[in-house]
mmCIF file of C-alpha atoms in Angstrom:
data_model
loop_
_atom_site.group_PDB
_atom_site.id
_atom_site.type_symbol
_atom_site.label_atom_id
_atom_site.label_comp_id
_atom_site.label_asym_id
_atom_site.label_seq_id
_atom_site.Cartn_x
_atom_site.Cartn_y
_atom_site.Cartn_z
ATOM 1 C CA MET A 879 30.798 -9.777 -14.565
ATOM 2 C CA ASN A 880 28.087 -11.965 -13.891
ATOM 3 C CA TYR A 881 26.455 -8.698 -12.052
ATOM 4 C CA ILE A 882 26.707 -6.842 -15.507
ATOM 5 C CA LYS A 883 25.040 -9.732 -17.108
ATOM 6 C CA SER A 884 22.253 -10.464 -14.523
ATOM 7 C CA LEU A 885 21.217 -6.544 -14.660
ATOM 8 C CA ALA A 886 21.229 -6.874 -18.858
ATOM 9 C CA PHE A 887 18.780 -9.453 -18.232
ATOM 10 C CA MET A 888 16.600 -7.876 -15.469
ATOM 11 C CA ALA A 889 16.636 -4.654 -18.024
ATOM 12 C CA LEU A 890 15.794 -6.538 -20.771
ATOM 13 C CA GLY A 891 12.891 -8.433 -19.277
ATOM 14 C CA TYR A 892 11.429 -5.218 -17.916
ATOM 15 C CA PHE A 893 11.353 -4.252 -21.175
ATOM 16 C CA GLY A 894 9.610 -7.573 -22.005
ATOM 17 C CA VAL A 895 6.675 -6.835 -19.360
ATOM 18 C CA LEU A 896 6.107 -3.392 -20.603
ATOM 19 C CA SER A 897 5.654 -4.595 -23.894
ATOM 20 C CA ASN A 898 2.845 -7.376 -22.893
ATOM 21 C CA VAL A 899 0.142 -5.236 -21.011
ATOM 22 C CA LYS A 900 -2.904 -5.821 -22.402
ATOM 23 C CA ALA A 901 -6.321 -4.321 -21.661
ATOM 24 C CA GLN A 902 -7.262 -6.787 -19.047
ATOM 25 C CA PHE A 903 -7.844 -7.090 -15.025
ATOM 26 C CA ARG A 904 -4.130 -8.106 -14.029
ATOM 27 C CA THR A 905 -3.901 -9.794 -10.482
ATOM 28 C CA TYR A 906 -1.687 -7.376 -8.131
ATOM 29 C CA SER A 907 -1.875 -4.397 -10.416
ATOM 30 C CA ASN A 908 -1.499 -0.814 -8.754
ATOM 31 C CA GLU A 909 0.278 -3.037 -5.777
ATOM 32 C CA PHE A 910 2.381 0.352 -4.500
ATOM 33 C CA LEU A 911 -1.468 1.253 -3.053
ATOM 34 C CA ASN A 912 -1.260 -1.769 -0.853
ATOM 35 C CA ILE A 913 1.814 -0.844 0.826
ATOM 36 C CA GLY A 914 0.345 0.762 3.512
ATOM 37 C CA ALA A 915 0.191 4.101 5.420
ATOM 38 C CA GLY A 916 1.292 4.933 8.843
ATOM 39 C CA ALA A 917 3.425 2.946 11.301
ATOM 40 C CA ARG A 918 0.817 2.209 13.767
ATOM 41 C CA ALA A 919 -0.752 0.251 10.609
ATOM 42 C CA LEU A 920 2.105 -1.630 9.401
ATOM 43 C CA GLY A 921 2.998 -2.540 13.042
ATOM 44 C CA MET A 922 -0.529 -4.096 13.510
ATOM 45 C CA GLY A 923 -0.179 -5.972 10.246
ATOM 46 C CA GLY A 924 -2.363 -3.747 8.042
ATOM 47 C CA ALA A 925 -5.851 -3.950 10.255
ATOM 48 C CA GLN A 926 -6.647 -0.542 10.229
ATOM 49 C CA VAL A 927 -10.145 -0.603 8.214
ATOM 50 C CA ALA A 928 -12.107 -0.580 11.591
ATOM 51 C CA SER A 929 -9.855 2.100 13.731
ATOM 52 C CA ALA A 930 -8.347 4.275 11.626
ATOM 53 C CA THR A 931 -9.799 7.847 12.710
ATOM 54 C CA ASP A 932 -6.983 10.380 11.614
ATOM 55 C CA ALA A 933 -5.601 11.465 8.476
ATOM 56 C CA THR A 934 -4.461 7.776 7.485
ATOM 57 C CA ALA A 935 -8.246 7.243 6.909
ATOM 58 C CA GLY A 936 -8.070 8.650 3.945
ATOM 59 C CA TYR A 937 -5.846 5.419 2.815
ATOM 60 C CA TRP A 938 -7.912 2.566 5.126
ATOM 61 C CA ASN A 939 -10.994 3.735 5.146
ATOM 62 C CA PRO A 940 -12.461 7.154 4.379
ATOM 63 C CA ALA A 941 -15.241 6.852 6.746
ATOM 64 C CA GLY A 942 -13.343 7.141 9.185
ATOM 65 C CA LEU A 943 -12.033 10.918 8.322
ATOM 66 C CA ALA A 944 -15.557 11.940 10.186
ATOM 67 C CA TYR A 945 -13.945 11.732 13.439
ATOM 68 C CA VAL A 946 -11.683 14.466 12.596
ATOM 69 C CA ASN A 947 -14.319 16.931 13.015
ATOM 70 C CA GLU A 948 -12.781 19.871 15.406
ATOM 71 C CA SER A 949 -9.400 20.357 13.865
ATOM 72 C CA PRO A 950 -7.015 19.540 10.741
ATOM 73 C CA SER A 951 -4.967 16.554 11.455
ATOM 74 C CA PHE A 952 -1.783 15.635 9.541
ATOM 75 C CA ALA A 953 0.257 12.372 8.967
ATOM 76 C CA ALA A 954 3.615 11.661 7.220
ATOM 77 C CA GLN A 955 5.604 8.560 6.623
ATOM 78 C CA HIS A 956 9.215 7.650 5.018
ATOM 79 C CA ALA A 957 10.348 4.317 4.255
ATOM 80 C CA GLU A 958 12.732 2.250 2.266
ATOM 81 C CA TYR A 959 12.851 -1.059 1.073
ATOM 82 C CA PHE A 960 15.103 -3.878 -0.037
ATOM 83 C CA SER A 961 18.299 -1.580 1.826
ATOM 84 C CA GLY A 962 17.164 1.385 0.209
ATOM 85 C CA ILE A 963 16.404 0.218 -3.798
ATOM 86 C CA GLY A 964 12.519 1.307 -3.294
ATOM 87 C CA LYS A 965 11.548 4.093 -1.142
ATOM 88 C CA TYR A 966 8.054 4.890 -0.253
ATOM 89 C CA ASP A 967 6.689 8.532 0.716
ATOM 90 C CA TYR A 968 3.186 9.074 2.157
ATOM 91 C CA LEU A 969 1.959 12.501 3.114
ATOM 92 C CA ALA A 970 -1.943 12.896 4.158
ATOM 93 C CA GLY A 971 -4.149 15.873 5.563
ATOM 94 C CA ALA A 972 -7.768 15.949 6.735
ATOM 95 C CA PHE A 973 -9.617 19.244 6.949
ATOM 96 C CA PRO A 974 -13.351 19.752 8.607
ATOM 97 C CA VAL A 975 -15.423 21.836 7.026
ATOM 98 C CA SER A 976 -19.094 23.068 7.421
ATOM 99 C CA ASN A 977 -18.707 23.615 11.203
ATOM 100 C CA GLY A 978 -17.272 19.984 11.530
ATOM 101 C CA GLN A 979 -20.041 18.437 9.471
ATOM 102 C CA ARG A 980 -17.894 17.043 7.040
ATOM 103 C CA THR A 981 -14.466 16.224 6.304
ATOM 104 C CA LEU A 982 -12.156 16.962 3.728
ATOM 105 C CA GLY A 983 -9.280 14.710 2.886
ATOM 106 C CA LEU A 984 -5.978 14.885 0.912
ATOM 107 C CA THR A 985 -3.787 11.875 0.389
ATOM 108 C CA MET A 986 -0.469 11.623 -1.938
ATOM 109 C CA LEU A 987 1.900 8.734 -2.003
ATOM 110 C CA ARG A 988 4.967 8.047 -3.988
ATOM 111 C CA PHE A 989 6.615 4.727 -4.665
ATOM 112 C CA GLY A 990 10.194 4.797 -6.546
ATOM 113 C CA VAL A 991 12.839 2.963 -7.690
ATOM 114 C CA ASP A 992 16.132 4.877 -8.687
ATOM 115 C CA ASP A 993 19.275 4.316 -10.709
ATOM 116 C CA ILE A 994 18.233 1.239 -12.776
ATOM 117 C CA PRO A 995 20.244 -0.059 -15.117
ATOM 118 C CA ASN A 996 19.631 0.652 -18.674
ATOM 119 C CA THR A 997 21.481 -2.324 -20.762
ATOM 120 C CA LEU A 998 19.393 -1.804 -23.759
ATOM 121 C CA PHE A 999 22.272 -0.705 -25.961
ATOM 122 C CA LEU A 1000 25.077 -2.836 -24.116
ATOM 123 C CA VAL A 1001 25.292 -5.461 -26.983
ATOM 124 C CA ASN A 1002 27.216 -3.823 -30.443
ATOM 125 C CA PRO A 1003 25.821 -5.240 -33.515
ATOM 126 C CA ASP A 1004 29.321 -7.144 -33.527
ATOM 127 C CA GLY A 1005 28.118 -8.933 -30.690
ATOM 128 C CA SER A 1006 30.768 -7.062 -27.999
ATOM 129 C CA LEU A 1007 29.657 -5.756 -24.984
ATOM 130 C CA ASN A 1008 30.240 -2.026 -24.037
ATOM 131 C CA TYR A 1009 29.898 -1.292 -20.598
ATOM 132 C CA ASN A 1010 30.035 2.359 -21.545
ATOM 133 C CA ASN A 1011 26.341 2.274 -22.729
ATOM 134 C CA ILE A 1012 24.904 1.148 -19.575
ATOM 135 C CA THR A 1013 22.652 4.346 -18.445
ATOM 136 C CA SER A 1014 19.909 4.684 -15.616
ATOM 137 C CA PHE A 1015 16.687 5.443 -15.545
ATOM 138 C CA SER A 1016 14.214 5.800 -12.502
ATOM 139 C CA SER A 1017 10.437 3.892 -12.258
ATOM 140 C CA ALA A 1018 7.925 5.942 -9.997
ATOM 141 C CA ASP A 1019 4.206 5.116 -9.143
ATOM 142 C CA TYR A 1020 2.425 8.334 -7.795
ATOM 143 C CA ALA A 1021 -1.269 8.759 -6.504
ATOM 144 C CA PHE A 1022 -3.482 11.355 -5.273
ATOM 145 C CA LEU A 1023 -6.588 10.699 -3.072
ATOM 146 C CA LEU A 1024 -9.461 12.982 -2.894
ATOM 147 C CA SER A 1025 -11.688 12.078 0.274
ATOM 148 C CA TYR A 1026 -15.015 13.163 1.190
ATOM 149 C CA SER A 1027 -16.845 11.884 4.864
ATOM 150 C CA GLN A 1028 -19.524 12.588 7.145
ATOM 151 C CA PHE A 1029 -22.145 11.175 9.860
ATOM 152 C CA ILE A 1030 -24.918 9.450 9.453
ATOM 153 C CA ARG A 1031 -25.700 8.878 12.831
ATOM 154 C CA ASN A 1032 -23.635 10.843 16.040
ATOM 155 C CA ASP A 1033 -24.892 9.916 18.850
ATOM 156 C CA ASP A 1034 -23.044 9.143 22.240
ATOM 157 C CA ASP A 1035 -23.733 5.328 22.111
ATOM 158 C CA LEU A 1036 -23.430 5.107 18.113
ATOM 159 C CA GLN A 1037 -21.703 6.558 15.444
ATOM 160 C CA ILE A 1038 -21.823 5.666 11.851
ATOM 161 C CA SER A 1039 -20.450 7.324 8.600
ATOM 162 C CA PHE A 1040 -19.416 7.216 5.226
ATOM 163 C CA GLY A 1041 -17.147 8.209 3.082
ATOM 164 C CA GLY A 1042 -15.338 8.313 -0.497
ATOM 165 C CA ASN A 1043 -12.195 8.564 -2.635
ATOM 166 C CA ALA A 1044 -11.505 10.155 -5.712
ATOM 167 C CA LYS A 1045 -8.270 8.758 -7.095
ATOM 168 C CA ILE A 1046 -5.641 9.856 -9.872
ATOM 169 C CA ILE A 1047 -2.810 7.750 -10.388
ATOM 170 C CA TYR A 1048 0.508 8.500 -12.431
ATOM 171 C CA ARG A 1049 3.176 6.141 -13.006
ATOM 172 C CA LYS A 1050 6.309 6.877 -15.031
ATOM 173 C CA VAL A 1051 9.171 4.155 -16.353
ATOM 174 C CA GLY A 1052 12.268 6.347 -17.326
ATOM 175 C CA THR A 1053 11.741 7.897 -20.985
ATOM 176 C CA PHE A 1054 9.887 5.160 -22.094
ATOM 177 C CA ALA A 1055 6.536 4.921 -20.828
ATOM 178 C CA ASN A 1056 4.091 6.636 -18.624
ATOM 179 C CA ALA A 1057 0.359 6.295 -17.639
ATOM 180 C CA TRP A 1058 -2.637 8.133 -15.927
ATOM 181 C CA GLY A 1059 -5.425 6.285 -14.108
ATOM 182 C CA ALA A 1060 -8.493 7.110 -12.214
ATOM 183 C CA GLY A 1061 -10.968 5.100 -9.858
ATOM 184 C CA LEU A 1062 -13.238 5.252 -6.861
ATOM 185 C CA ASP A 1063 -13.471 4.054 -3.253
ATOM 186 C CA ALA A 1064 -15.985 4.110 -0.803
ATOM 187 C CA GLY A 1065 -16.324 3.244 2.916
ATOM 188 C CA LEU A 1066 -18.724 2.615 5.881
ATOM 189 C CA MET A 1067 -17.887 2.605 9.390
ATOM 190 C CA ILE A 1068 -19.912 2.147 12.516
ATOM 191 C CA ARG A 1069 -18.650 2.921 16.082
ATOM 192 C CA ALA A 1070 -19.906 2.104 19.430
ATOM 193 C CA HIS A 1071 -18.215 2.647 23.087
ATOM 194 C CA LYS A 1072 -15.855 -0.184 22.648
ATOM 195 C CA TRP A 1073 -16.377 -2.212 19.210
ATOM 196 C CA SER A 1074 -15.905 -0.457 15.656
ATOM 197 C CA VAL A 1075 -16.909 -2.001 12.195
ATOM 198 C CA GLY A 1076 -15.425 -0.869 8.940
ATOM 199 C CA ILE A 1077 -15.872 -1.785 5.320
ATOM 200 C CA MET A 1078 -13.838 -0.473 2.614
ATOM 201 C CA ALA A 1079 -14.918 -1.169 -0.992
ATOM 202 C CA LYS A 1080 -11.640 0.213 -3.192
ATOM 203 C CA ASP A 1081 -12.014 0.493 -7.286
ATOM 204 C CA ILE A 1082 -15.801 0.313 -7.269
ATOM 205 C CA THR A 1083 -15.605 1.291 -10.634
ATOM 206 C CA THR A 1084 -12.571 -0.758 -11.707
ATOM 207 C CA THR A 1085 -9.416 1.828 -11.932
ATOM 208 C CA TYR A 1086 -7.878 2.159 -15.348
ATOM 209 C CA ASN A 1087 -4.374 2.869 -15.971
ATOM 210 C CA ALA A 1088 -4.046 4.269 -19.933
ATOM 211 C CA TRP A 1089 -0.641 3.365 -20.985
ATOM 212 C CA LYS A 1090 1.671 5.259 -23.586
ATOM 213 C CA PHE A 1091 4.866 4.721 -24.791
ATOM 214 C CA HIS A 1092 7.760 7.008 -25.847
ATOM 215 C CA PHE A 1093 10.650 5.008 -27.581
ATOM 216 C CA THR A 1094 13.175 6.362 -29.557
ATOM 217 C CA ASP A 1095 13.713 5.182 -33.051
ATOM 218 C CA ALA A 1096 17.039 3.936 -31.898
ATOM 219 C CA GLU A 1097 15.542 2.013 -28.835
ATOM 220 C CA LYS A 1098 12.624 0.873 -31.098
ATOM 221 C CA GLN A 1099 15.538 -1.036 -33.268
ATOM 222 C CA GLN A 1100 17.254 -2.238 -30.506
ATOM 223 C CA LEU A 1101 13.944 -3.895 -29.203
ATOM 224 C CA TYR A 1102 13.098 -5.405 -32.562
ATOM 225 C CA LEU A 1103 16.789 -6.982 -32.682
ATOM 226 C CA THR A 1104 16.390 -8.703 -29.229
ATOM 227 C CA ASP A 1105 12.828 -10.011 -30.513
ATOM 228 C CA ASN A 1106 10.797 -7.757 -28.208
ATOM 229 C CA ASP A 1107 7.538 -6.125 -29.356
ATOM 230 C CA ILE A 1108 7.154 -2.488 -29.544
ATOM 231 C CA PRO A 1109 4.153 -1.088 -27.823
ATOM 232 C CA ILE A 1110 2.248 1.743 -28.761
ATOM 233 C CA LYS A 1111 -0.716 2.183 -26.126
ATOM 234 C CA SER A 1112 -2.408 -0.161 -23.859
ATOM 235 C CA THR A 1113 -4.909 -0.352 -20.975
ATOM 236 C CA GLU A 1114 -4.390 -1.973 -17.609
ATOM 237 C CA SER A 1115 -7.430 -2.568 -15.286
ATOM 238 C CA THR A 1116 -7.289 -3.186 -11.551
ATOM 239 C CA ALA A 1117 -10.244 -4.819 -10.562
ATOM 240 C CA PRO A 1118 -12.236 -4.216 -7.079
ATOM 241 C CA SER A 1119 -11.499 -5.445 -4.001
ATOM 242 C CA LEU A 1120 -13.339 -5.208 -0.579
ATOM 243 C CA LEU A 1121 -12.094 -4.903 3.010
ATOM 244 C CA ILE A 1122 -14.216 -5.992 6.152
ATOM 245 C CA GLY A 1123 -12.784 -5.526 9.639
ATOM 246 C CA GLY A 1124 -13.786 -5.308 13.247
ATOM 247 C CA ALA A 1125 -12.310 -3.770 16.532
ATOM 248 C CA TYR A 1126 -13.026 -4.089 20.172
ATOM 249 C CA ASN A 1127 -11.391 -2.371 22.853
ATOM 250 C CA PHE A 1128 -10.919 -3.976 26.073
ATOM 251 C CA GLU A 1129 -10.686 -1.715 29.087
ATOM 252 C CA PHE A 1130 -9.065 -3.543 31.939
ATOM 253 C CA SER A 1131 -8.131 -0.022 33.638
ATOM 254 C CA GLU A 1132 -8.616 3.585 33.525
ATOM 255 C CA LYS A 1133 -4.947 3.613 32.006
ATOM 256 C CA PHE A 1134 -4.686 0.577 30.028
ATOM 257 C CA HIS A 1135 -6.517 -0.391 26.833
ATOM 258 C CA LEU A 1136 -5.800 -3.639 25.057
ATOM 259 C CA SER A 1137 -7.545 -3.318 21.259
ATOM 260 C CA THR A 1138 -7.834 -5.972 18.790
ATOM 261 C CA GLU A 1139 -8.661 -5.827 15.243
ATOM 262 C CA ALA A 1140 -9.154 -8.154 12.236
ATOM 263 C CA SER A 1141 -9.718 -7.582 8.717
ATOM 264 C CA MET A 1142 -10.487 -9.580 5.508
ATOM 265 C CA ASN A 1143 -9.260 -8.073 2.226
ATOM 266 C CA PHE A 1144 -11.452 -9.677 -0.370
ATOM 267 C CA THR A 1145 -10.078 -9.731 -4.292
ATOM 268 C CA PHE A 1146 -12.189 -10.465 -7.387
ATOM 269 C CA ASP A 1147 -9.173 -10.508 -9.734
ATOM 270 C CA GLY A 1148 -8.334 -14.478 -9.703
ATOM 271 C CA GLN A 1149 -6.575 -16.894 -7.750
ATOM 272 C CA ARG A 1150 -3.983 -15.515 -5.521
ATOM 273 C CA ASN A 1151 -1.838 -17.535 -2.968
ATOM 274 C CA THR A 1152 -3.613 -16.430 0.400
ATOM 275 C CA LEU A 1153 -5.243 -18.313 3.344
ATOM 276 C CA ILE A 1154 -8.138 -18.510 1.059
ATOM 277 C CA SER A 1155 -7.464 -18.822 -2.231
ATOM 278 C CA GLY A 1156 -10.247 -19.694 -4.685
ATOM 279 C CA LYS A 1157 -11.797 -18.866 -8.345
ATOM 280 C CA PRO A 1158 -12.398 -15.957 -8.702
ATOM 281 C CA ILE A 1159 -12.470 -14.870 -5.089
ATOM 282 C CA SER A 1160 -9.240 -15.074 -2.504
ATOM 283 C CA ILE A 1161 -9.314 -14.006 0.914
ATOM 284 C CA ASP A 1162 -6.500 -12.308 2.783
ATOM 285 C CA PRO A 1163 -6.438 -11.653 6.756
ATOM 286 C CA HIS A 1164 -4.925 -9.105 8.635
ATOM 287 C CA LEU A 1165 -4.664 -9.589 12.557
ATOM 288 C CA GLY A 1166 -3.373 -6.850 15.147
ATOM 289 C CA LEU A 1167 -2.636 -5.605 18.707
ATOM 290 C CA GLU A 1168 -2.549 -2.607 20.129
ATOM 291 C CA ALA A 1169 -1.819 -2.088 23.974
ATOM 292 C CA ASN A 1170 -2.530 1.935 25.233
ATOM 293 C CA ILE A 1171 -0.896 2.877 28.326
ATOM 294 C CA SER A 1172 -2.009 6.109 29.509
ATOM 295 C CA ASP A 1173 -2.835 7.326 26.126
ATOM 296 C CA ARG A 1174 0.579 8.215 25.907
ATOM 297 C CA VAL A 1175 2.633 4.505 25.016
ATOM 298 C CA PHE A 1176 1.530 2.310 22.619
ATOM 299 C CA ILE A 1177 2.630 -1.250 21.822
ATOM 300 C CA ARG A 1178 1.647 -3.421 18.572
ATOM 301 C CA ALA A 1179 1.879 -6.309 17.136
ATOM 302 C CA GLY A 1180 0.205 -8.083 14.032
ATOM 303 C CA ILE A 1181 0.223 -11.136 11.346
ATOM 304 C CA ALA A 1182 -0.548 -10.702 7.894
ATOM 305 C CA ASN A 1183 -0.063 -12.030 4.123
ATOM 306 C CA PHE A 1184 -0.392 -15.723 5.260
ATOM 307 C CA GLN A 1185 0.975 -18.099 2.330
ATOM 308 C CA ARG A 1186 1.274 -21.443 1.161
ATOM 309 C CA ALA A 1187 5.192 -22.149 0.296
ATOM 310 C CA LEU A 1188 7.922 -24.855 -0.188
ATOM 311 C CA LYS A 1189 9.696 -26.097 3.016
ATOM 312 C CA ASP A 1190 13.268 -24.620 3.572
ATOM 313 C CA GLY A 1191 15.584 -27.139 1.642
ATOM 314 C CA ASP A 1192 12.650 -29.699 0.473
ATOM 315 C CA THR A 1193 13.213 -29.582 -3.233
ATOM 316 C CA LEU A 1194 12.494 -33.236 -3.625
ATOM 317 C CA ASN A 1195 9.173 -33.768 -1.756
ATOM 318 C CA LEU A 1196 7.774 -30.397 -2.753
ATOM 319 C CA GLN A 1197 5.912 -30.422 0.370
ATOM 320 C CA LYS A 1198 4.606 -26.877 1.604
ATOM 321 C CA THR A 1199 4.007 -25.265 4.558
ATOM 322 C CA TRP A 1200 1.914 -22.099 5.961
ATOM 323 C CA ILE A 1201 3.780 -18.776 6.151
ATOM 324 C CA TYR A 1202 3.249 -15.408 7.077
ATOM 325 C CA GLN A 1203 4.447 -12.021 7.752
ATOM 326 C CA PRO A 1204 4.905 -10.966 11.434
ATOM 327 C CA SER A 1205 5.218 -7.344 12.761
ATOM 328 C CA LEU A 1206 5.602 -5.230 15.740
ATOM 329 C CA GLY A 1207 5.332 -1.633 16.459
ATOM 330 C CA ALA A 1208 5.414 1.266 19.222
ATOM 331 C CA GLY A 1209 4.641 5.062 19.466
ATOM 332 C CA PHE A 1210 4.694 7.635 21.903
ATOM 333 C CA ARG A 1211 2.352 10.333 22.109
ATOM 334 C CA ILE A 1212 3.767 14.159 22.963
ATOM 335 C CA GLY A 1213 0.761 16.895 23.127
ATOM 336 C CA ASN A 1214 -0.867 16.740 19.609
ATOM 337 C CA ALA A 1215 1.747 14.838 18.156
ATOM 338 C CA THR A 1216 2.130 11.174 18.025
ATOM 339 C CA ILE A 1217 5.437 9.570 16.444
ATOM 340 C CA ASP A 1218 5.165 5.704 15.336
ATOM 341 C CA TYR A 1219 7.619 3.143 14.714
ATOM 342 C CA ALA A 1220 7.172 -0.335 13.210
ATOM 343 C CA PHE A 1221 9.450 -3.188 12.351
ATOM 344 C CA VAL A 1222 8.151 -4.805 9.501
ATOM 345 C CA ASN A 1223 9.211 -8.222 7.976
ATOM 346 C CA LEU A 1224 8.834 -7.933 4.025
ATOM 347 C CA ALA A 1225 9.275 -11.756 3.478
ATOM 348 C CA ASN A 1226 8.025 -14.381 6.045
ATOM 349 C CA GLN A 1227 9.072 -15.602 9.542
ATOM 350 C CA SER A 1228 11.378 -18.318 8.163
ATOM 351 C CA SER A 1229 13.443 -16.117 5.649
ATOM 352 C CA PRO A 1230 13.028 -12.470 7.184
ATOM 353 C CA LEU A 1231 13.857 -9.399 5.322
ATOM 354 C CA TYR A 1232 13.176 -6.669 7.900
ATOM 355 C CA THR A 1233 12.547 -2.947 7.431
ATOM 356 C CA HIS A 1234 12.245 0.013 9.804
ATOM 357 C CA VAL A 1235 9.681 2.368 9.074
ATOM 358 C CA PHE A 1236 8.940 5.594 10.689
ATOM 359 C CA SER A 1237 5.580 8.021 10.869
ATOM 360 C CA ILE A 1238 4.144 11.112 12.573
ATOM 361 C CA LYS A 1239 0.854 12.216 12.609
ATOM 362 C CA PHE A 1240 -0.602 15.203 14.460
ATOM 363 C CA PHE A 1241 -3.810 17.416 15.076
ATOM 364 C CA LEU A 1242 -3.771 21.148 15.261
ATOM 365 C CA ASN A 1243 -5.190 22.481 18.689
ATOM 366 C CA ARG A 1244 -7.160 19.213 19.300
ATOM 367 C CA LYS A 1245 -9.557 19.214 22.009
ATOM 368 C CA LYS A 1246 -10.875 15.779 22.282
ATOM 369 C CA ASP A 1247 -9.743 12.178 21.706
ATOM 370 C CA TYR A 1248 -12.065 9.550 20.144
#
């Protein structure tokens, strides 16, 4: 009984959120686009803006796609969060054109939650509960990124590339609401023999989601009786953000390298609970390591999402401490394919909520490593 009541309040709250969407910048808007792409990146705490040079670069920094200049590259990932409640799928391809002078990329993302209880008609007009009226619906977010990249300079000692994304977003909540959105990203990457720098400007034109609502007359009546507004349409805007990162490769021997990377995510949509929190700019750092053994075996670790939170069990003094999300990962390269795994903590180090992520990436007829 308590479980059903909780679901009822959750569903009514969900409709309340939908009814209060307004045309404004919203902190954490389109957050499904910030989950990540590829188990290599997730195992390194999401520090990738300076090192992604395969198909995953369309997500992390489209300038890195310029390094896919000999043969097509592909990447795929499936992950389930919160014991399978949320499902995340990622698929990407990068395709050299103009004799390798330019690279096009295509990325597809989906995050969905199925079997959400619809308790809108749980309560009968006489106040009694009818559990047979509980139905279910799905909520899913989709994104499609079309990428372009090319070199500005491509010498043996220094390479400079730029790239951009045109993205289309589609979000759907059952039969009740759907939204279309569009935006642009731009990236720059500078690489030398041992170091690299990456810059990724996301949503540079502001990404707008235009929502439309499709409630039936019976649903509108029920929303009215439960003191909920009945929305018709609204606009949700995602403010621009900036990622700046640097990576360095330590070559201890011909068969053992250690890559380090750090990136800073600058957001401008209001004060966030991050390591550097302010108005209107907040900064969220990401740190990652990767040990490369003979270019066949990879061991990874990362730290991200630094936040201030109450100490465990401290509800009286309200003392706060720093928490963070650690991650570990590994990869195995077999021919032109690499299978990656990440062990990711979705919560923090004191209250762990772990999930397993697998992904694969491969090149067709790859001749040269970068």
